[in-house]
Coordinates of C-alpha atoms in Angstrom, one line a residue:
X1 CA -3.4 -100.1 -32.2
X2 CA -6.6 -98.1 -33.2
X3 CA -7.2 -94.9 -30.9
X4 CA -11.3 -94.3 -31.0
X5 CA -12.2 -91.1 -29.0
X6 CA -16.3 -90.9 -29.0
X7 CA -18.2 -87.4 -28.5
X8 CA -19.9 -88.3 -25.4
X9 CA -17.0 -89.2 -23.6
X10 CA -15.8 -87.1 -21.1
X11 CA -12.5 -85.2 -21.0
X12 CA -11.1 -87.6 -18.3
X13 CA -12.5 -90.3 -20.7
X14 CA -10.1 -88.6 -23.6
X15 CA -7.3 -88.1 -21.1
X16 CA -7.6 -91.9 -20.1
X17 CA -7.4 -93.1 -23.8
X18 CA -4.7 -90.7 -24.8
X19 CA -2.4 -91.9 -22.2
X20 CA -2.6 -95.1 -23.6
X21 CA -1.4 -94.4 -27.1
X22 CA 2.2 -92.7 -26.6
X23 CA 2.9 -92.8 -30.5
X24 CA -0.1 -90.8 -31.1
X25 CA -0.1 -87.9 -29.3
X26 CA 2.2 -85.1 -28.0
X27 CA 3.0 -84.7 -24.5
X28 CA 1.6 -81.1 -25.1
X29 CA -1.8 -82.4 -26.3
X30 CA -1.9 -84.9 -22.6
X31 CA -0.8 -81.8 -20.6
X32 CA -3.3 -79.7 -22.4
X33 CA -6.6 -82.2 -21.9
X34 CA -5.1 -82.5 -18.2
X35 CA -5.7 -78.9 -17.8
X36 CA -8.9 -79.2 -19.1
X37 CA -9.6 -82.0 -16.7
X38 CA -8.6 -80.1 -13.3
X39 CA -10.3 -77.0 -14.4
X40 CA -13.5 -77.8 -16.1
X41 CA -14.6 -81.5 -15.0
X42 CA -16.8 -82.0 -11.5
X43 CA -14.4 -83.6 -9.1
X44 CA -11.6 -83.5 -11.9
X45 CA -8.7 -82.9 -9.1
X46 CA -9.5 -85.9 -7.4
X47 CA -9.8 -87.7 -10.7
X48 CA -6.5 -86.8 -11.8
X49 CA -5.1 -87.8 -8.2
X50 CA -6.4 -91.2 -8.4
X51 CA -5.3 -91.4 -12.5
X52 CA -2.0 -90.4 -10.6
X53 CA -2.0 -93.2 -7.7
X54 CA -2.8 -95.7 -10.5
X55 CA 0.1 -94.8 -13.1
X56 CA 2.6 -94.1 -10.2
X57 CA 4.5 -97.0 -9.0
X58 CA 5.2 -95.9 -5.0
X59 CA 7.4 -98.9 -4.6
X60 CA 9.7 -98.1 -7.3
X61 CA 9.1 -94.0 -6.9
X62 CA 9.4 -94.5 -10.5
X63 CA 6.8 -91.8 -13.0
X64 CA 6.6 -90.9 -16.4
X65 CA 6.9 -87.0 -17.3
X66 CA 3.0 -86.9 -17.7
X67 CA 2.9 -88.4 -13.9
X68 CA 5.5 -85.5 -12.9
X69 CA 2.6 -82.9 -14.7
X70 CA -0.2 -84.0 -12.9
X71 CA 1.5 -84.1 -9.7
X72 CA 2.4 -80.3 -10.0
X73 CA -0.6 -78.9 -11.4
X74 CA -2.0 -80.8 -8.0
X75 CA 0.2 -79.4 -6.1
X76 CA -0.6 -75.8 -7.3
X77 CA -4.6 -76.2 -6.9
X78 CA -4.3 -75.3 -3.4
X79 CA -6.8 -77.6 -2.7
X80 CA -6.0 -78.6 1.0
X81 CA -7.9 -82.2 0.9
X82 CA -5.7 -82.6 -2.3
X83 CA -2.5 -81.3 -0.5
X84 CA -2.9 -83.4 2.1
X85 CA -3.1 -86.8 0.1
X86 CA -0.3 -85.9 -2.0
X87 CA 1.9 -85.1 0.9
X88 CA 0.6 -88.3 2.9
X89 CA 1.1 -90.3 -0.6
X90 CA 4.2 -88.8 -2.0
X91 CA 6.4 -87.3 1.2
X92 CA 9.0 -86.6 -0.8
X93 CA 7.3 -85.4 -4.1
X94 CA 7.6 -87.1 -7.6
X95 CA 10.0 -85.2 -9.5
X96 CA 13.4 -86.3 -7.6
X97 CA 15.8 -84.2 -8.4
X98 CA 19.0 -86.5 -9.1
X99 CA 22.4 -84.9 -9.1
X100 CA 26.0 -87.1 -9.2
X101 CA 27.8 -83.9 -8.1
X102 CA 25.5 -82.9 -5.3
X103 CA 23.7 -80.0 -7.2
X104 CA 20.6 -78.3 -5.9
X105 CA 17.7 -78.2 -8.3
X106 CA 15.2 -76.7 -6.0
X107 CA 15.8 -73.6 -6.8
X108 CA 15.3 -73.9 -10.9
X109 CA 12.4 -76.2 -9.9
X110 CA 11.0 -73.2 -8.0
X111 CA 11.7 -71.0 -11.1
X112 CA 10.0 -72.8 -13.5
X113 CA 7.0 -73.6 -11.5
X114 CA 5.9 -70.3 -10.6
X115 CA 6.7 -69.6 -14.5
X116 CA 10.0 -67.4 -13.9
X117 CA 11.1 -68.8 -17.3
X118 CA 13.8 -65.8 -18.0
X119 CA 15.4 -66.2 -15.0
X120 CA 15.2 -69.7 -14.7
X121 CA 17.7 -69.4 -18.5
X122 CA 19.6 -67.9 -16.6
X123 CA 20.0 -70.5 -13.7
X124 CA 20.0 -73.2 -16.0
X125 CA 23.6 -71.4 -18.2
X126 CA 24.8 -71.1 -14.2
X127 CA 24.4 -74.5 -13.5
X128 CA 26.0 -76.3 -16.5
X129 CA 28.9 -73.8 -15.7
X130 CA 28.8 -74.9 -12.1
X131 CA 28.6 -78.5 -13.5
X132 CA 31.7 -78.1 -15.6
X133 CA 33.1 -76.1 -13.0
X134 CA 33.3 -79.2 -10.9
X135 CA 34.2 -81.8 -13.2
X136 CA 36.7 -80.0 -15.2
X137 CA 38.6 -77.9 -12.7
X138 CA 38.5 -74.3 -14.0
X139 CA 36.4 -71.3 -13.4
X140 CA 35.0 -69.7 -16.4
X141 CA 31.3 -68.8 -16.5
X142 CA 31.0 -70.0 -20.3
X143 CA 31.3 -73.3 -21.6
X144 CA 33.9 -74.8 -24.1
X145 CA 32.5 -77.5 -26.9
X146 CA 35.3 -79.8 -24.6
X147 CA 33.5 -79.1 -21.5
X148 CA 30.2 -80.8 -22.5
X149 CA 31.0 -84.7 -23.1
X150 CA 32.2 -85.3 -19.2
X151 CA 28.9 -83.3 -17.7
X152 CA 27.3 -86.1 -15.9
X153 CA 24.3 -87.3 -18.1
X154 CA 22.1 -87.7 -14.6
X155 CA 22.2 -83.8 -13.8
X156 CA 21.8 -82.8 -17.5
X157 CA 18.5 -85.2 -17.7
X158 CA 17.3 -83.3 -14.4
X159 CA 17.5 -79.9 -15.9
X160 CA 16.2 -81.5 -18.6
X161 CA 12.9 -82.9 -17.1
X162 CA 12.4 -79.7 -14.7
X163 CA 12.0 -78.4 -18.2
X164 CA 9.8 -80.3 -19.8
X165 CA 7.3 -81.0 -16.8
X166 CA 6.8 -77.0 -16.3
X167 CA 6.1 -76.0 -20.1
X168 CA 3.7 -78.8 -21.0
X169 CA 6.5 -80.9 -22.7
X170 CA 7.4 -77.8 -24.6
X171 CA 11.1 -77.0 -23.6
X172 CA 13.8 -78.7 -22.5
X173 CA 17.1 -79.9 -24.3
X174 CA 15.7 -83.5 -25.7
X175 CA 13.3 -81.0 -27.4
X176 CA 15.3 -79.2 -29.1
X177 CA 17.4 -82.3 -30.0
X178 CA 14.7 -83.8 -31.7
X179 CA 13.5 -80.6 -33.7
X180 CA 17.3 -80.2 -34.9
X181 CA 17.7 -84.2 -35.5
X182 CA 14.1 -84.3 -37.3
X183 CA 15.5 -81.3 -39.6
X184 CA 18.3 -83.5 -40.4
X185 CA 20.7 -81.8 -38.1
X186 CA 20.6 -78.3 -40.0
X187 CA 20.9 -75.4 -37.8
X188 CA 19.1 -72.5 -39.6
X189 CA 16.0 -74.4 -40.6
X190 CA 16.4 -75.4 -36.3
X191 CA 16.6 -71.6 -35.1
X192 CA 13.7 -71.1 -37.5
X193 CA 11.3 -73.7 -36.1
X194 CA 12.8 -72.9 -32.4
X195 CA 12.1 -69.2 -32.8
X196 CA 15.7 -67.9 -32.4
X197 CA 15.6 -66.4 -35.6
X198 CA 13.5 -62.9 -37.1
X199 CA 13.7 -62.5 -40.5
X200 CA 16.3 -65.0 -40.9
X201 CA 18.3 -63.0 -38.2
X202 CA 19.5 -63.6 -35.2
X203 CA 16.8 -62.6 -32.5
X204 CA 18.1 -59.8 -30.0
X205 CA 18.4 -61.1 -26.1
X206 CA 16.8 -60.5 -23.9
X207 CA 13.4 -58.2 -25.7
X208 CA 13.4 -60.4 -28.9
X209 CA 12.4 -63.6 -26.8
X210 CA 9.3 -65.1 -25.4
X211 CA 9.5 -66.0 -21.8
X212 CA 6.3 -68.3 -21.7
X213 CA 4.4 -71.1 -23.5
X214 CA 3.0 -69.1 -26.2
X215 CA 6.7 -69.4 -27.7
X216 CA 7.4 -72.5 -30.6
X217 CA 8.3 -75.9 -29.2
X218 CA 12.2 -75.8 -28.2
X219 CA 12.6 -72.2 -27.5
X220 CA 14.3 -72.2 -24.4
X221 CA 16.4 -72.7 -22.5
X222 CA 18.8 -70.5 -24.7
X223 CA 22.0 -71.3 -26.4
X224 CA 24.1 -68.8 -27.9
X225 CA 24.3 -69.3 -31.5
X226 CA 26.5 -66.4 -32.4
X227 CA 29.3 -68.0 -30.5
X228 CA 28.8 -70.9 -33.0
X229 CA 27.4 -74.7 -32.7
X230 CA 30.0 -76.4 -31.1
X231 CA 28.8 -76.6 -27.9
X232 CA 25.1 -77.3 -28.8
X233 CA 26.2 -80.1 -31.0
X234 CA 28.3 -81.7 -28.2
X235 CA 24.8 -81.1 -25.9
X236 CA 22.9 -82.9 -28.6
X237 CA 25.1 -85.9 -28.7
X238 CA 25.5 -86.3 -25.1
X239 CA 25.3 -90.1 -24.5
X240 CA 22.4 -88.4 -21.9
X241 CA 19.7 -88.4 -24.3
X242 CA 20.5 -92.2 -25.3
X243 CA 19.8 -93.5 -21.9

């Protein structure tokens, strides 16, 4: 499939094509020229709203993660015509928040959307605790390697995609899966690229860590490494990320 982007088109125009060529582009690049689209473009909200109604399928209530962006960058433009049609079009938002053990993801949704990213770490290691918690009857705050293959892969995709649609595709766990699989599953060369590492040593929490999108793909949410791999490893090949 060629991919031909002229000079006169218009950043819509760009955003329209790039959508179209999912082997081509990062989901940071779409997010990016989304921006661009809702901030700089004449009428670019309402262009973006009507890209949305088009990809969106309402009978399904089924999106893509790019969908998911749109919909909250809408929903933050405070734009009351704008408000209004996404509340009249999508009354119960796009991202749903699925949970097999009755979890609440409002609250790390709220986190990450108002760009709490420290905090919402923080959640996110109470949550797979709480998840664990549940399934595997004990009450420890930290997680065993053994913990991780019964956490229901439905509330660790959740967490996942909260992730991903706040930090223009940035963060999330399927990120960092994919930087540690495409570095043929070596750790160092991983906290390297991820930014958990300074000077080949471990960086110190919580000063030594950025806590926005300026930080390298993958960076959070955090693992603790000095406890070992075990427990990442078993995240990574969580049948969750095959589905």
């Amino acid at each position: 499939m060629t991919i031909e982007i002229r000079e006169t088109d218009t950043q819509f125009d760009k955003l329209c094509v790039l959508l179209k060529s999912e082997k081509y582009y990062t989901t940071h690049t779409k997010c990016t020229l989304i921006n661009e689209v809702a901030s700089i473009e004449k009428d670019g909200l309402f262009k973006l709203l009507s890209l949305l109604l088009e990809k969106y399928d309402l009978e399904k209530q089924s999106g893509s993660l790019i969908d998911e962006y749109i919909y909250e960058l809408l929903l933050n433009s405070k734009d009351s015509t704008i408000i209004n049609l996404l509340n009249n079009n999508f009354p119960h938002g796009i991202t749903v928040l699925k949970s097999e053990l009755n979890i609440d993801y409002k609250p790390l949704q709220k986190l990450l959307r108002i760009g709490k990213f420290q905090e919402a770490d923080q959640l996110t290691q109470g949550l797979l605790c709480t998840l664990s918690q549940i399934i595997n009857n004990h009450s420890r705050s930290w997680l065993y390697f053994t913990d991780i293959p019964s956490l229901p892969s439905t509330d660790l995709q959740t967490i996942d995609r909260l992730w991903q649609v706040h930090s223009l595709g940035l963060f999330g766990i399927s990120k960092q899966r994919d930087i540690w699989l495409k570095n043929g599953s070596n750790w160092e060369k991983m906290w390297s690229k991820i930014g958990w590492t300074l000077n080949d040593s471990s960086r110190r929490y919580p000063q030594e860590f950025t806590w926005d999108i300026t930080a390298p793909e993958g960076h959070l949410p955090l693992f603790n490494q000095l406890r070992g791999v075990q427990v990442l490893k078993a995240l990574f090949t969580h049948p969750a990320w095959n589905e």
